[in-house]
PDB file of C-alpha atoms in Angstrom:
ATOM      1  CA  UNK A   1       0.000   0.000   0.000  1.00  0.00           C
ATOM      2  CA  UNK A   2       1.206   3.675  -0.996  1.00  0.00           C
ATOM      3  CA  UNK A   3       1.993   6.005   2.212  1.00  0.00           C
ATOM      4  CA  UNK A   4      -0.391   9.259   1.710  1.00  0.00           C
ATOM      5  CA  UNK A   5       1.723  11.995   0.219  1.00  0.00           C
ATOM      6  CA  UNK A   6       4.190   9.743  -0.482  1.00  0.00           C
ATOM      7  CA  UNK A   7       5.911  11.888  -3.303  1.00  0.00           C
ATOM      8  CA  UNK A   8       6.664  15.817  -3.446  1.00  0.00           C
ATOM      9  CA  UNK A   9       4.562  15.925  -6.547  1.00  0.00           C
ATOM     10  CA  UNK A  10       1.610  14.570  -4.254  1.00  0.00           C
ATOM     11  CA  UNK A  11       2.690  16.936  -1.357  1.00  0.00           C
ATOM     12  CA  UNK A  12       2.352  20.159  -3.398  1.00  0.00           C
ATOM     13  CA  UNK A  13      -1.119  18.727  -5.238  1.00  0.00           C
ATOM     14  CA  UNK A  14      -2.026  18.667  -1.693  1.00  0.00           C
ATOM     15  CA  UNK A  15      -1.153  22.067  -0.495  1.00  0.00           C
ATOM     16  CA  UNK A  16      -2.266  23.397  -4.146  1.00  0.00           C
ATOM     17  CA  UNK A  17      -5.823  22.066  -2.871  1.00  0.00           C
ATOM     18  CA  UNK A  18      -5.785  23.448   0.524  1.00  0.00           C
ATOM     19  CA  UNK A  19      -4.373  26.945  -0.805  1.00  0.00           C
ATOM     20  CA  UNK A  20      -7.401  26.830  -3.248  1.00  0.00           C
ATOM     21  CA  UNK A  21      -9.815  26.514  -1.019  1.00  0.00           C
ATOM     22  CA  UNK A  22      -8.711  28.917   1.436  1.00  0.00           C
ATOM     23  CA  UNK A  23      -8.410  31.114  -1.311  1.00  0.00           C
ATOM     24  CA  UNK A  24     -11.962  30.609  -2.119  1.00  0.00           C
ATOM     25  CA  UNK A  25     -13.605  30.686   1.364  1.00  0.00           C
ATOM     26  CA  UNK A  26     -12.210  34.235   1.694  1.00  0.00           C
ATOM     27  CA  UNK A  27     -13.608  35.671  -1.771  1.00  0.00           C
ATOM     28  CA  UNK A  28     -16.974  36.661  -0.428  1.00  0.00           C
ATOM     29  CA  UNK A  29     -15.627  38.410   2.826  1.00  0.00           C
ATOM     30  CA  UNK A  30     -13.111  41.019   1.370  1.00  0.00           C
ATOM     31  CA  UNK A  31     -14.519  43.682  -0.976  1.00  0.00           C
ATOM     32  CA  UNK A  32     -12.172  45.709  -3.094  1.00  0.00           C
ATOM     33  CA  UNK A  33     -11.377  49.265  -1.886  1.00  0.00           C
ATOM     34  CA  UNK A  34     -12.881  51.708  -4.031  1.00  0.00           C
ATOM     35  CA  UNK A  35     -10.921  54.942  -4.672  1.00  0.00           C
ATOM     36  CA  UNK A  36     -12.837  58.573  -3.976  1.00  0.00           C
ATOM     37  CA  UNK A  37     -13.693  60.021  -7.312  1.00  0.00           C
ATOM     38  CA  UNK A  38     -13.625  64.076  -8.137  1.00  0.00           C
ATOM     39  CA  UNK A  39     -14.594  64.826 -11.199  1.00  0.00           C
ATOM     40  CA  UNK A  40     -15.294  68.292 -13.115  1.00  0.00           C
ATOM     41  CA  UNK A  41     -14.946  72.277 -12.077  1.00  0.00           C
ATOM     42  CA  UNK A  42     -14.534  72.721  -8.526  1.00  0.00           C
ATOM     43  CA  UNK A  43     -16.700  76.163  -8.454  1.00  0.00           C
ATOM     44  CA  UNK A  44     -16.660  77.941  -4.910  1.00  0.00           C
ATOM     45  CA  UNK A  45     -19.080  80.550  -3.632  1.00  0.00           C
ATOM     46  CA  UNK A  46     -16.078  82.842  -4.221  1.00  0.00           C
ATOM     47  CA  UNK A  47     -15.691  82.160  -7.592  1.00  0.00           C
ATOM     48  CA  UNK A  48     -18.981  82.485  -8.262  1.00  0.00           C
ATOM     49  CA  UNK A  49     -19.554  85.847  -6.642  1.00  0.00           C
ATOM     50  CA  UNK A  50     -16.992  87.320  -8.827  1.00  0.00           C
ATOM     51  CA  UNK A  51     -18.894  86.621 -12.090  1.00  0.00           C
ATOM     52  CA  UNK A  52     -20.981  89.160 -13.110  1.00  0.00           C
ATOM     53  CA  UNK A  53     -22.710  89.670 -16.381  1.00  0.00           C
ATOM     54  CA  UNK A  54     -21.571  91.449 -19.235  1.00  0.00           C
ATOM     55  CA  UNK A  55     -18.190  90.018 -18.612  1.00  0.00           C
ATOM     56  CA  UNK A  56     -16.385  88.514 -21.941  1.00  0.00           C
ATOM     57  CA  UNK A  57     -15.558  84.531 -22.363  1.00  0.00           C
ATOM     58  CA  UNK A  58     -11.904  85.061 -21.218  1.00  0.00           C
ATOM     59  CA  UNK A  59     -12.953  86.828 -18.089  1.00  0.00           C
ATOM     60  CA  UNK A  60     -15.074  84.408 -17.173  1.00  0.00           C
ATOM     61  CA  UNK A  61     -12.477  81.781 -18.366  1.00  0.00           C
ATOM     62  CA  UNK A  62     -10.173  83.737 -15.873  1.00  0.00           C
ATOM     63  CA  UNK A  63     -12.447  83.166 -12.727  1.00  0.00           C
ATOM     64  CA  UNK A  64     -13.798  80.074 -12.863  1.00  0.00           C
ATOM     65  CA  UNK A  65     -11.405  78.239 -15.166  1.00  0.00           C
ATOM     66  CA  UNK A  66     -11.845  75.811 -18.626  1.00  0.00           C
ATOM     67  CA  UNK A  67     -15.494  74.333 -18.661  1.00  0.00           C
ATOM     68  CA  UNK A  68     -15.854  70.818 -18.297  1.00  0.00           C
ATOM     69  CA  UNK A  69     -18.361  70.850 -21.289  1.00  0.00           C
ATOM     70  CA  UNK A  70     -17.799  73.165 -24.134  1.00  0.00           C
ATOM     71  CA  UNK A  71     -20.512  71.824 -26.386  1.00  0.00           C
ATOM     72  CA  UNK A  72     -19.671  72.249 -30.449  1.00  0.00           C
ATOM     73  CA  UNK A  73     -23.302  72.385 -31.059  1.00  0.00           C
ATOM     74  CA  UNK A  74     -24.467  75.112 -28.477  1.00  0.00           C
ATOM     75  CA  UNK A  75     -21.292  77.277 -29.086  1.00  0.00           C
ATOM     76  CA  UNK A  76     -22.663  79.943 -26.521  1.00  0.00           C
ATOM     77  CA  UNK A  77     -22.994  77.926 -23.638  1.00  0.00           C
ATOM     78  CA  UNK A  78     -20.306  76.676 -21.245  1.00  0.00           C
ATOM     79  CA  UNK A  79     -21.247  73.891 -18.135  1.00  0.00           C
ATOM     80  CA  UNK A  80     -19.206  73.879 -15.179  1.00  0.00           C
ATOM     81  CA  UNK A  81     -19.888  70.318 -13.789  1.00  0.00           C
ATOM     82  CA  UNK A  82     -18.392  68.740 -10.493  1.00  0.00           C
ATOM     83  CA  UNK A  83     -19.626  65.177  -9.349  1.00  0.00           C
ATOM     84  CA  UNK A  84     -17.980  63.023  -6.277  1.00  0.00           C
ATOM     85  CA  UNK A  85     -18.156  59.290  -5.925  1.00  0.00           C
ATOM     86  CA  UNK A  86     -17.305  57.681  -2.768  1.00  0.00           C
ATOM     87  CA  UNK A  87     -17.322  53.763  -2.630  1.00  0.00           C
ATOM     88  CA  UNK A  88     -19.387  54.125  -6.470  1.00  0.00           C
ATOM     89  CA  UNK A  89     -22.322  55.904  -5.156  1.00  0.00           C
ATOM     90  CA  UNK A  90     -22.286  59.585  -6.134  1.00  0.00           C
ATOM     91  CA  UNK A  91     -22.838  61.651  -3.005  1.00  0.00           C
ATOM     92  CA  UNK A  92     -22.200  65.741  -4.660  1.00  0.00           C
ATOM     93  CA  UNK A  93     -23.112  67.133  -7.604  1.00  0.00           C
ATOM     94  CA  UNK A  94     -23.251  70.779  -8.406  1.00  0.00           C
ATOM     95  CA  UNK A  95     -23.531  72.420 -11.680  1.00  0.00           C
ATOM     96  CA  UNK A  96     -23.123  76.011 -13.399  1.00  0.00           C
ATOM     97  CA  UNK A  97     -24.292  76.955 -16.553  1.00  0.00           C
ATOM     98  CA  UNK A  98     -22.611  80.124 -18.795  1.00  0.00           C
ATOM     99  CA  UNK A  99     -24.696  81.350 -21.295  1.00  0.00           C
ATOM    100  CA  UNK A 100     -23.213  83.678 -23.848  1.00  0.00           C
ATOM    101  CA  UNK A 101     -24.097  86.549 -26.678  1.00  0.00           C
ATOM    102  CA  UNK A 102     -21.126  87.955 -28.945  1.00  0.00           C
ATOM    103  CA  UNK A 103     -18.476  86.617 -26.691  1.00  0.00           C
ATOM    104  CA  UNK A 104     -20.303  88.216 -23.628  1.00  0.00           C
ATOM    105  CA  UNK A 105     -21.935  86.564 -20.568  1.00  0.00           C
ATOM    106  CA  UNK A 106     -25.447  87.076 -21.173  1.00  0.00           C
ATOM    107  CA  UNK A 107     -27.015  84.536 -18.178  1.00  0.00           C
ATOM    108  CA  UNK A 108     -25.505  82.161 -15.278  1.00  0.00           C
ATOM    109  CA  UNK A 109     -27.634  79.184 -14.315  1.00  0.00           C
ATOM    110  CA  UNK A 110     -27.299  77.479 -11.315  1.00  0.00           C
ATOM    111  CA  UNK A 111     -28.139  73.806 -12.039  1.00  0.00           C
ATOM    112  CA  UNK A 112     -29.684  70.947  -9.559  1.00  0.00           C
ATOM    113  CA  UNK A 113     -27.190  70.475  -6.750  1.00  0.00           C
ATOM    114  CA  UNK A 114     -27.040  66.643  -5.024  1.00  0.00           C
ATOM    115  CA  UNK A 115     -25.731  67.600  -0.941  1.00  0.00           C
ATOM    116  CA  UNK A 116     -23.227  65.074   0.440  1.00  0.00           C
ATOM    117  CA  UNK A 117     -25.577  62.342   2.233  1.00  0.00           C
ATOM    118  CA  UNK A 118     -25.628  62.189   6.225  1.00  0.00           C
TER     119      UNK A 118
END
C-alpha cells in the first residue's frame, strides 16, 4: 500500500488544494477598496460671486477656469460640472451653466445640486 503523500509531486497537489480553497472561502468576505472620485470644475461661492454679467468669455475663463463641457453644437454655452463618488455611489453634484451673446456673458444658471448624504 502507498503512504499518503508519499511523493513531493503529491505533497504540493495537496497544499495546491488546501491553498485553493482557502483562497476561495475568503472571496466573499473582502470587498475591493474603491478609490474617492472628483470629477469636473470645482466652483466655490467665491468664484462664483466674482462673475458678473456682461463680462467677456476670457474673463469668465479667468475666474472660474476651462469648462468641463464646451458643447460644439451650443457654441454659446459653457457647463461647469463637479460630481464626487465615494465607494461608487455619487454623493455631490453641483452644476453652473454660462450662457453667452457675442463673446459676452449674457445669463448664469445654477443647475440641480445633489448635498453630500448624512
Amino acid at each position: 500500500m502507498r503512504p499518503f503523500l508519499s511523493s513531493l509531486a503529491d505533497t504540493m497537489r495537496f497544499l495546491l488544494l488546501i491553498l485553493t480553497l482557502l483562497l476561495a472561502s475568503c472571496s466573499g468576505v473582502l470587498t475591493p477598496h474603491m478609490i474617492e472620485i472628483r470629477q469636473g470644475n470645482v466652483i466655490t461661492p467665491e468664484m462664483r460671486e466674482r462673475v458678473k454679467i456682461g463680462m467677456t468669455r476670457l474673463q469668465v475663463k479667468a475666474a472660474l477656469g476651462t469648462p468641463m463641457i464646451a458643447d460644439p453644437f451650443h457654441a454659446n454655452r459653457w457647463d461647469y460640472v463637479y460630481r464626487l463618488e465615494q465607494e461608487g455611489e455619487l454623493v455631490g453634484q453641483t452644476r453652473l451653466t454660462a450662457y453667452f451673446e457675442d463673446e459676452v456673458l449674457v445669463r448664469l444658471e445654477d443647475g440641480p445640486t445633489l448635498g453630500a448624504k448624512q
